[in-house]
Tab-separated table of C-alpha atoms in Angstrom:
chain	number	residue	atom	x	y	z
A	1	MET	CA	-53.398	-69.921	1.848
A	2	GLY	CA	-54.606	-73.710	2.251
A	3	GLN	CA	-53.723	-75.727	5.452
A	4	PRO	CA	-50.760	-77.859	4.782
A	5	ARG	CA	-50.976	-81.346	4.155
A	6	SER	CA	-49.163	-82.270	6.647
A	7	GLU	CA	-49.868	-80.160	9.430
A	8	ARG	CA	-54.339	-81.240	9.111
A	9	GLY	CA	-53.061	-85.363	9.018
A	10	LEU	CA	-51.192	-84.816	11.855
A	11	GLY	CA	-54.466	-83.620	13.553
A	12	ILE	CA	-56.350	-86.499	11.807
A	13	ALA	CA	-54.162	-89.264	13.719
A	14	LEU	CA	-54.136	-87.675	16.305
A	15	VAL	CA	-58.537	-87.219	17.004
A	16	ILE	CA	-58.673	-90.939	15.255
A	17	ALA	CA	-55.457	-91.617	18.799
A	18	ALA	CA	-57.693	-89.925	21.242
A	19	ALA	CA	-61.320	-91.462	19.911
A	20	THR	CA	-59.862	-95.220	20.384
A	21	ALA	CA	-58.099	-94.585	24.244
A	22	TRP	CA	-61.379	-92.288	25.467
A	23	SER	CA	-63.112	-95.995	24.157
A	24	THR	CA	-61.835	-98.314	26.436
A	25	ALA	CA	-64.055	-96.115	29.558
A	26	PRO	CA	-66.602	-98.130	29.425
A	27	PHE	CA	-63.612	-100.951	29.811
A	28	PHE	CA	-62.660	-99.140	33.036
A	29	THR	CA	-65.952	-98.331	34.433
A	30	ARG	CA	-67.441	-102.035	34.023
A	31	LEU	CA	-63.446	-103.119	36.597
A	32	LEU	CA	-64.048	-100.833	39.208
A	33	PRO	CA	-66.161	-100.856	41.965
A	34	PHE	CA	-66.601	-97.773	43.069
A	35	ASP	CA	-69.610	-94.682	43.340
A	36	PRO	CA	-68.463	-92.320	40.159
A	37	TRP	CA	-67.230	-89.619	42.141
A	38	THR	CA	-64.986	-91.297	44.039
A	39	ILE	CA	-63.270	-92.980	40.039
A	40	LEU	CA	-63.437	-89.047	39.675
A	41	PHE	CA	-61.525	-88.374	42.186
A	42	TRP	CA	-58.091	-90.853	41.415
A	43	ARG	CA	-58.685	-90.545	37.676
A	44	GLY	CA	-58.397	-87.149	37.747
A	45	LEU	CA	-55.772	-87.015	39.974
A	46	PHE	CA	-53.163	-89.363	38.050
A	47	ALA	CA	-54.275	-88.469	34.827
A	48	GLY	CA	-53.613	-84.047	35.483
A	49	SER	CA	-50.937	-85.898	37.355
A	50	LEU	CA	-49.740	-87.204	33.555
A	51	ILE	CA	-51.021	-84.474	31.914
A	52	SER	CA	-48.765	-82.060	34.338
A	53	VAL	CA	-44.973	-84.330	33.308
A	54	PHE	CA	-46.054	-83.514	29.925
A	55	LEU	CA	-46.189	-80.395	29.496
A	56	VAL	CA	-43.191	-79.903	31.406
A	57	LEU	CA	-40.988	-82.165	28.794
A	58	MET	CA	-42.717	-80.243	26.219
A	59	GLN	CA	-42.160	-76.600	27.784
A	60	GLY	CA	-40.297	-77.175	30.915
A	61	ARG	CA	-41.315	-76.488	34.104
A	62	ALA	CA	-42.100	-73.475	34.367
A	63	ALA	CA	-44.852	-73.998	31.719
A	64	LEU	CA	-46.343	-75.116	35.220
A	65	TRP	CA	-47.492	-71.378	35.636
A	66	GLN	CA	-50.011	-72.181	33.035
A	67	LEU	CA	-52.126	-74.358	35.127
A	68	VAL	CA	-52.154	-71.415	37.882
A	69	LEU	CA	-53.082	-68.665	36.021
A	70	PRO	CA	-54.216	-70.601	32.076
A	71	GLY	CA	-56.066	-67.504	30.949
A	72	ARG	CA	-59.897	-66.729	30.622
A	73	GLY	CA	-59.445	-69.307	27.137
A	74	GLY	CA	-57.042	-71.743	29.047
A	75	LEU	CA	-59.894	-71.409	32.198
A	76	LEU	CA	-63.065	-72.142	30.141
A	77	VAL	CA	-61.029	-74.941	28.305
A	78	ALA	CA	-60.355	-76.406	31.259
A	79	SER	CA	-63.991	-75.512	32.930
A	80	LEU	CA	-66.121	-77.643	30.350
A	81	SER	CA	-64.158	-80.208	29.635
A	82	ALA	CA	-64.307	-80.646	33.465
A	83	LEU	CA	-68.382	-80.971	32.666
A	84	GLY	CA	-68.006	-83.704	30.427
A	85	MET	CA	-65.798	-85.856	32.456
A	86	VAL	CA	-68.143	-85.074	35.502
A	87	SER	CA	-71.041	-86.053	33.408
A	88	PHE	CA	-69.438	-88.956	32.087
A	89	ILE	CA	-68.282	-91.706	34.721
A	90	PRO	CA	-72.103	-91.499	36.161
A	91	ALA	CA	-73.733	-91.694	32.543
A	92	LEU	CA	-72.031	-94.295	32.038
A	93	GLN	CA	-73.362	-96.428	35.602
A	94	MET	CA	-76.946	-94.596	35.647
A	95	THR	CA	-77.214	-95.938	31.572
A	96	GLN	CA	-76.463	-98.503	28.228
A	97	VAL	CA	-73.208	-97.579	27.870
A	98	MET	CA	-74.876	-97.890	23.852
A	99	ASN	CA	-76.655	-94.930	24.834
A	100	VAL	CA	-73.974	-92.958	25.729
A	101	ALA	CA	-71.639	-93.912	22.789
A	102	VAL	CA	-74.853	-92.825	20.062
A	103	LEU	CA	-75.598	-90.068	21.903
A	104	ILE	CA	-71.861	-89.204	21.548
A	105	ALA	CA	-72.347	-89.792	17.685
A	106	THR	CA	-73.964	-86.542	17.737
A	107	GLN	CA	-71.660	-84.460	19.117
A	108	PRO	CA	-70.363	-82.901	16.007
A	109	PHE	CA	-73.132	-82.056	14.855
A	110	VAL	CA	-73.358	-79.386	18.014
A	111	ALA	CA	-70.097	-78.700	17.128
A	112	ALA	CA	-70.562	-77.009	14.247
A	113	ALA	CA	-73.939	-75.540	15.354
A	114	LEU	CA	-72.279	-74.038	17.746
A	115	ALA	CA	-68.447	-73.328	15.812
A	116	TRP	CA	-70.214	-71.587	12.644
A	117	LEU	CA	-72.612	-69.578	15.750
A	118	TRP	CA	-69.831	-68.142	17.303
A	119	LEU	CA	-66.447	-68.344	14.583
A	120	GLY	CA	-68.679	-68.554	11.655
A	121	GLU	CA	-66.987	-71.002	9.995
A	122	ALA	CA	-68.633	-73.018	7.436
A	123	ALA	CA	-68.487	-76.328	7.522
A	124	THR	CA	-68.468	-78.137	4.144
A	125	TRP	CA	-70.913	-80.055	2.085
A	126	ARG	CA	-68.295	-83.408	2.301
A	127	THR	CA	-68.562	-82.994	6.157
A	128	LEU	CA	-72.306	-82.269	6.773
A	129	VAL	CA	-73.012	-85.033	4.073
A	130	ALA	CA	-70.719	-87.872	5.912
A	131	SER	CA	-72.335	-86.155	9.328
A	132	LEU	CA	-76.003	-86.951	8.398
A	133	VAL	CA	-74.371	-90.726	7.406
A	134	ALA	CA	-73.596	-90.924	11.048
A	135	PHE	CA	-76.245	-89.158	12.091
A	136	THR	CA	-78.114	-92.074	10.395
A	137	GLY	CA	-75.876	-94.653	12.229
A	138	VAL	CA	-76.961	-93.072	15.229
A	139	VAL	CA	-80.746	-93.594	14.510
A	140	ILE	CA	-80.837	-97.168	13.843
A	141	THR	CA	-78.641	-97.812	17.058
A	142	VAL	CA	-81.251	-95.832	19.133
A	143	GLY	CA	-84.003	-97.326	17.124
A	144	GLY	CA	-83.698	-100.509	18.862
A	145	VAL	CA	-82.517	-99.830	22.410
A	146	GLN	CA	-85.072	-101.149	24.258
A	147	ALA	CA	-87.382	-98.770	26.039
A	148	GLY	CA	-86.828	-97.423	29.947
A	149	ALA	CA	-83.527	-96.103	29.863
A	150	ASP	CA	-82.445	-94.191	32.824
A	151	LEU	CA	-83.897	-90.512	31.587
A	152	GLY	CA	-81.730	-89.415	34.390
A	153	GLY	CA	-77.974	-91.053	32.280
A	154	VAL	CA	-79.250	-90.313	28.756
A	155	ALA	CA	-79.650	-86.143	30.440
A	156	LEU	CA	-75.732	-86.203	31.664
A	157	SER	CA	-74.591	-88.017	27.855
A	158	CYS	CA	-76.637	-85.051	26.879
A	159	LEU	CA	-74.868	-82.130	29.255
A	160	MET	CA	-71.545	-84.197	28.219
A	161	VAL	CA	-72.043	-84.059	24.936
A	162	PHE	CA	-72.505	-79.838	24.485
A	163	ALA	CA	-70.181	-79.323	27.263
A	164	ILE	CA	-66.863	-81.159	24.951
A	165	SER	CA	-68.874	-79.604	21.585
A	166	ALA	CA	-67.952	-76.155	23.237
A	167	MET	CA	-64.502	-77.847	24.117
A	168	THR	CA	-63.699	-78.171	20.864
A	169	VAL	CA	-64.971	-74.551	19.533
A	170	VAL	CA	-63.281	-72.582	22.450
A	171	VAL	CA	-59.887	-75.063	21.577
A	172	ARG	CA	-60.176	-73.555	17.651
A	173	ARG	CA	-60.875	-69.513	19.240
A	174	HIS	CA	-57.602	-69.680	21.709
A	175	ARG	CA	-54.764	-71.177	19.353
A	176	GLU	CA	-53.183	-69.521	21.764
A	177	THR	CA	-53.723	-71.044	25.021
A	178	SER	CA	-51.689	-73.701	26.050
A	179	MET	CA	-54.013	-76.270	25.935
A	180	VAL	CA	-52.006	-79.416	27.546
A	181	ALA	CA	-52.005	-77.159	30.010
A	182	ALA	CA	-55.617	-76.666	30.757
A	183	ALA	CA	-56.243	-80.978	30.119
A	184	ALA	CA	-54.094	-81.351	33.302
A	185	LEU	CA	-56.388	-78.450	35.226
A	186	SER	CA	-59.580	-79.967	33.735
A	187	ASN	CA	-59.179	-83.311	35.254
A	188	PHE	CA	-57.353	-81.370	38.461
A	189	MET	CA	-60.445	-79.574	38.738
A	190	GLY	CA	-62.987	-82.460	38.475
A	191	SER	CA	-60.728	-84.050	41.714
A	192	LEU	CA	-61.473	-81.105	44.351
A	193	VAL	CA	-64.396	-81.273	43.633
A	194	SER	CA	-65.287	-84.844	43.872
A	195	PRO	CA	-64.655	-85.930	47.804
A	196	PRO	CA	-68.435	-84.052	49.263
A	197	PHE	CA	-69.706	-86.289	47.128
A	198	ALA	CA	-67.382	-89.402	47.174
A	199	HIS	CA	-67.605	-92.557	49.841
A	200	ASP	CA	-65.413	-94.562	49.220
A	201	ILE	CA	-62.267	-92.556	48.445
A	202	ALA	CA	-60.499	-93.894	51.535
A	203	HIS	CA	-61.636	-97.978	50.954
A	204	VAL	CA	-59.720	-98.117	47.078
A	205	GLY	CA	-56.950	-100.693	48.017
A	206	GLY	CA	-53.885	-101.046	45.397
A	207	HIS	CA	-55.556	-103.434	42.852
A	208	GLY	CA	-58.366	-100.147	42.745
A	209	LEU	CA	-55.554	-97.578	42.952
A	210	ALA	CA	-53.349	-99.753	39.814
A	211	ILE	CA	-56.888	-99.484	37.578
A	212	LEU	CA	-57.778	-95.924	38.043
A	213	ALA	CA	-54.072	-95.360	37.526
A	214	VAL	CA	-54.609	-97.103	33.913
A	215	PHE	CA	-57.736	-95.224	33.395
A	216	GLY	CA	-56.736	-91.838	34.248
A	217	CYS	CA	-52.883	-91.986	31.938
A	218	LEU	CA	-54.171	-94.015	28.948
A	219	GLN	CA	-58.070	-92.684	28.953
A	220	VAL	CA	-57.956	-89.343	30.042
A	221	ALA	CA	-54.160	-87.805	30.153
A	222	LEU	CA	-53.566	-89.445	26.716
A	223	GLY	CA	-56.970	-88.597	25.558
A	224	LEU	CA	-57.559	-85.450	26.244
A	225	THR	CA	-53.753	-84.576	25.551
A	226	PHE	CA	-54.136	-85.677	21.540
A	227	TYR	CA	-57.520	-84.147	21.226
A	228	MET	CA	-56.863	-80.935	21.737
A	229	LEU	CA	-53.998	-80.904	20.397
A	230	GLY	CA	-55.764	-82.822	16.880
A	231	SER	CA	-58.958	-80.412	16.815
A	232	ARG	CA	-56.702	-77.040	17.631
A	233	LEU	CA	-55.729	-78.796	13.273
A	234	LEU	CA	-58.751	-79.084	12.320
A	235	PRO	CA	-62.010	-78.220	11.588
A	236	SER	CA	-64.671	-77.742	14.982
A	237	GLY	CA	-66.913	-80.039	12.508
A	238	GLN	CA	-64.458	-82.288	11.330
A	239	ALA	CA	-62.555	-82.825	14.709
A	240	SER	CA	-65.412	-83.874	16.444
A	241	LEU	CA	-66.824	-86.324	13.387
A	242	ILE	CA	-63.763	-88.087	13.662
A	243	ALA	CA	-64.048	-88.410	16.381
A	244	THR	CA	-66.970	-90.343	17.549
A	245	LEU	CA	-64.871	-93.128	15.920
A	246	GLU	CA	-65.400	-93.713	19.942
A	247	THR	CA	-68.992	-94.756	19.403
A	248	PRO	CA	-69.123	-98.275	17.682
A	249	LEU	CA	-65.450	-98.955	20.025
A	250	MET	CA	-66.943	-97.878	23.608
A	251	PRO	CA	-69.246	-101.324	23.123
A	252	PHE	CA	-65.939	-102.917	20.653
A	253	TRP	CA	-64.483	-103.259	23.765
A	254	ILE	CA	-66.673	-104.881	25.927
A	255	TRP	CA	-67.576	-107.085	24.217
A	256	VAL	CA	-63.833	-107.801	24.160
A	257	ALA	CA	-63.128	-108.180	27.659
A	258	PHE	CA	-66.815	-109.187	28.391
A	259	ARG	CA	-67.842	-111.184	26.059
A	260	GLU	CA	-71.653	-108.910	25.491
A	261	ILE	CA	-72.207	-108.860	21.873
A	262	PRO	CA	-73.545	-106.188	20.337
A	263	ALA	CA	-76.540	-105.943	18.735
A	264	VAL	CA	-77.248	-105.989	15.379
A	265	HIS	CA	-78.652	-102.590	15.077
A	266	ALA	CA	-75.848	-101.805	16.518
A	267	LEU	CA	-73.783	-103.017	14.462
A	268	MET	CA	-74.809	-101.190	11.782
A	269	GLY	CA	-75.401	-98.452	13.228
A	270	GLY	CA	-71.239	-98.075	14.338
A	271	ALA	CA	-70.395	-99.595	10.769
A	272	LEU	CA	-72.536	-96.283	9.808
A	273	VAL	CA	-70.548	-94.267	12.328
A	274	ILE	CA	-67.494	-95.476	10.741
A	275	GLY	CA	-68.068	-96.051	6.965
A	276	ALA	CA	-68.981	-91.871	7.321
A	277	VAL	CA	-65.456	-90.398	9.013
A	278	VAL	CA	-63.242	-93.250	6.836
A	279	ALA	CA	-65.061	-91.505	4.026
A	280	ASP	CA	-64.652	-87.831	5.181
A	281	ILE	CA	-60.607	-87.847	5.312
A	282	ALA	CA	-60.299	-89.402	2.611
A	283	GLY	CA	-62.012	-86.866	0.239
A	284	ASP	CA	-60.250	-84.767	2.334
A	285	ALA	CA	-57.202	-85.574	1.098
A	286	ARG	CA	-57.982	-86.471	-2.169
A	287	THR	CA	-59.445	-82.643	-2.636
A	288	ARG	CA	-56.508	-81.068	-1.190
A	289	ASP	CA	-54.302	-83.225	-3.839
A	290	GLU	CA	-55.746	-81.789	-5.857
A	291	GLY	CA	-55.413	-78.789	-5.356
A	292	GLN	CA	-59.319	-77.753	-4.574
A	293	ASP	CA	-60.263	-75.398	-1.836
A	294	PRO	CA	-61.427	-77.573	1.148
A	295	SER	CA	-64.629	-75.635	2.120
A	296	ARG	CA	-65.902	-76.029	-1.636
């Protein structure tokens, strides 16, 4: 039997919400004058705490044991998520926001390849075509980026993309694992490894803590929770494709807050990415309405 339409629709809505939340990261990073490890420490502490509250509200206090004993799947998901977070903030500070955004847009290809290698999960022809269109948007964006971008930031962005793509596949593989608990654990892990490298942990004032709290609760806690819940209901390639909505939204928030107008090539590339995502979602819904096999 095919997947219920309501379940798939919920998965799409959750991943779109996650992409919107994630896209605010450059905005918050630009507001904070701290080193990346200080940001990771406080952001992870706030985010992990809020996700733990979600966990208790949904499953009761006994669910907190899942943070202590996450199981192999939960530990793997948390570790990959933490690796992605530890790579993301330094990347935003070391290279241009647009560079990070366009590299994130390559995640569907990485996730689909990993899902095929590990799970034998073949992407639909429609998702493959949409991915190619999104990739074209990435090429247009990257083609207009000025030379001299920091290689360290680009390398960290690539590491983040691989880690989050692998996490997407693991989430599909270990459906029995509490992914909300894994999200909380990943943030606490990020905070745990940060102090030896941080310089400003003890010098964050009340204003900075307030921004970090919103950063952790909105961008991380809600984003990770929505994505982990939504990606369980969708094929890995499609979940990652929808998440590429983060790519055009990242420079959008910078434009709204700091009046930095994206270049024409960035707008063109972003339009292709959004168009690919919308077309894939609409095509999937139409196929299911007609009662056809969505894998064809």
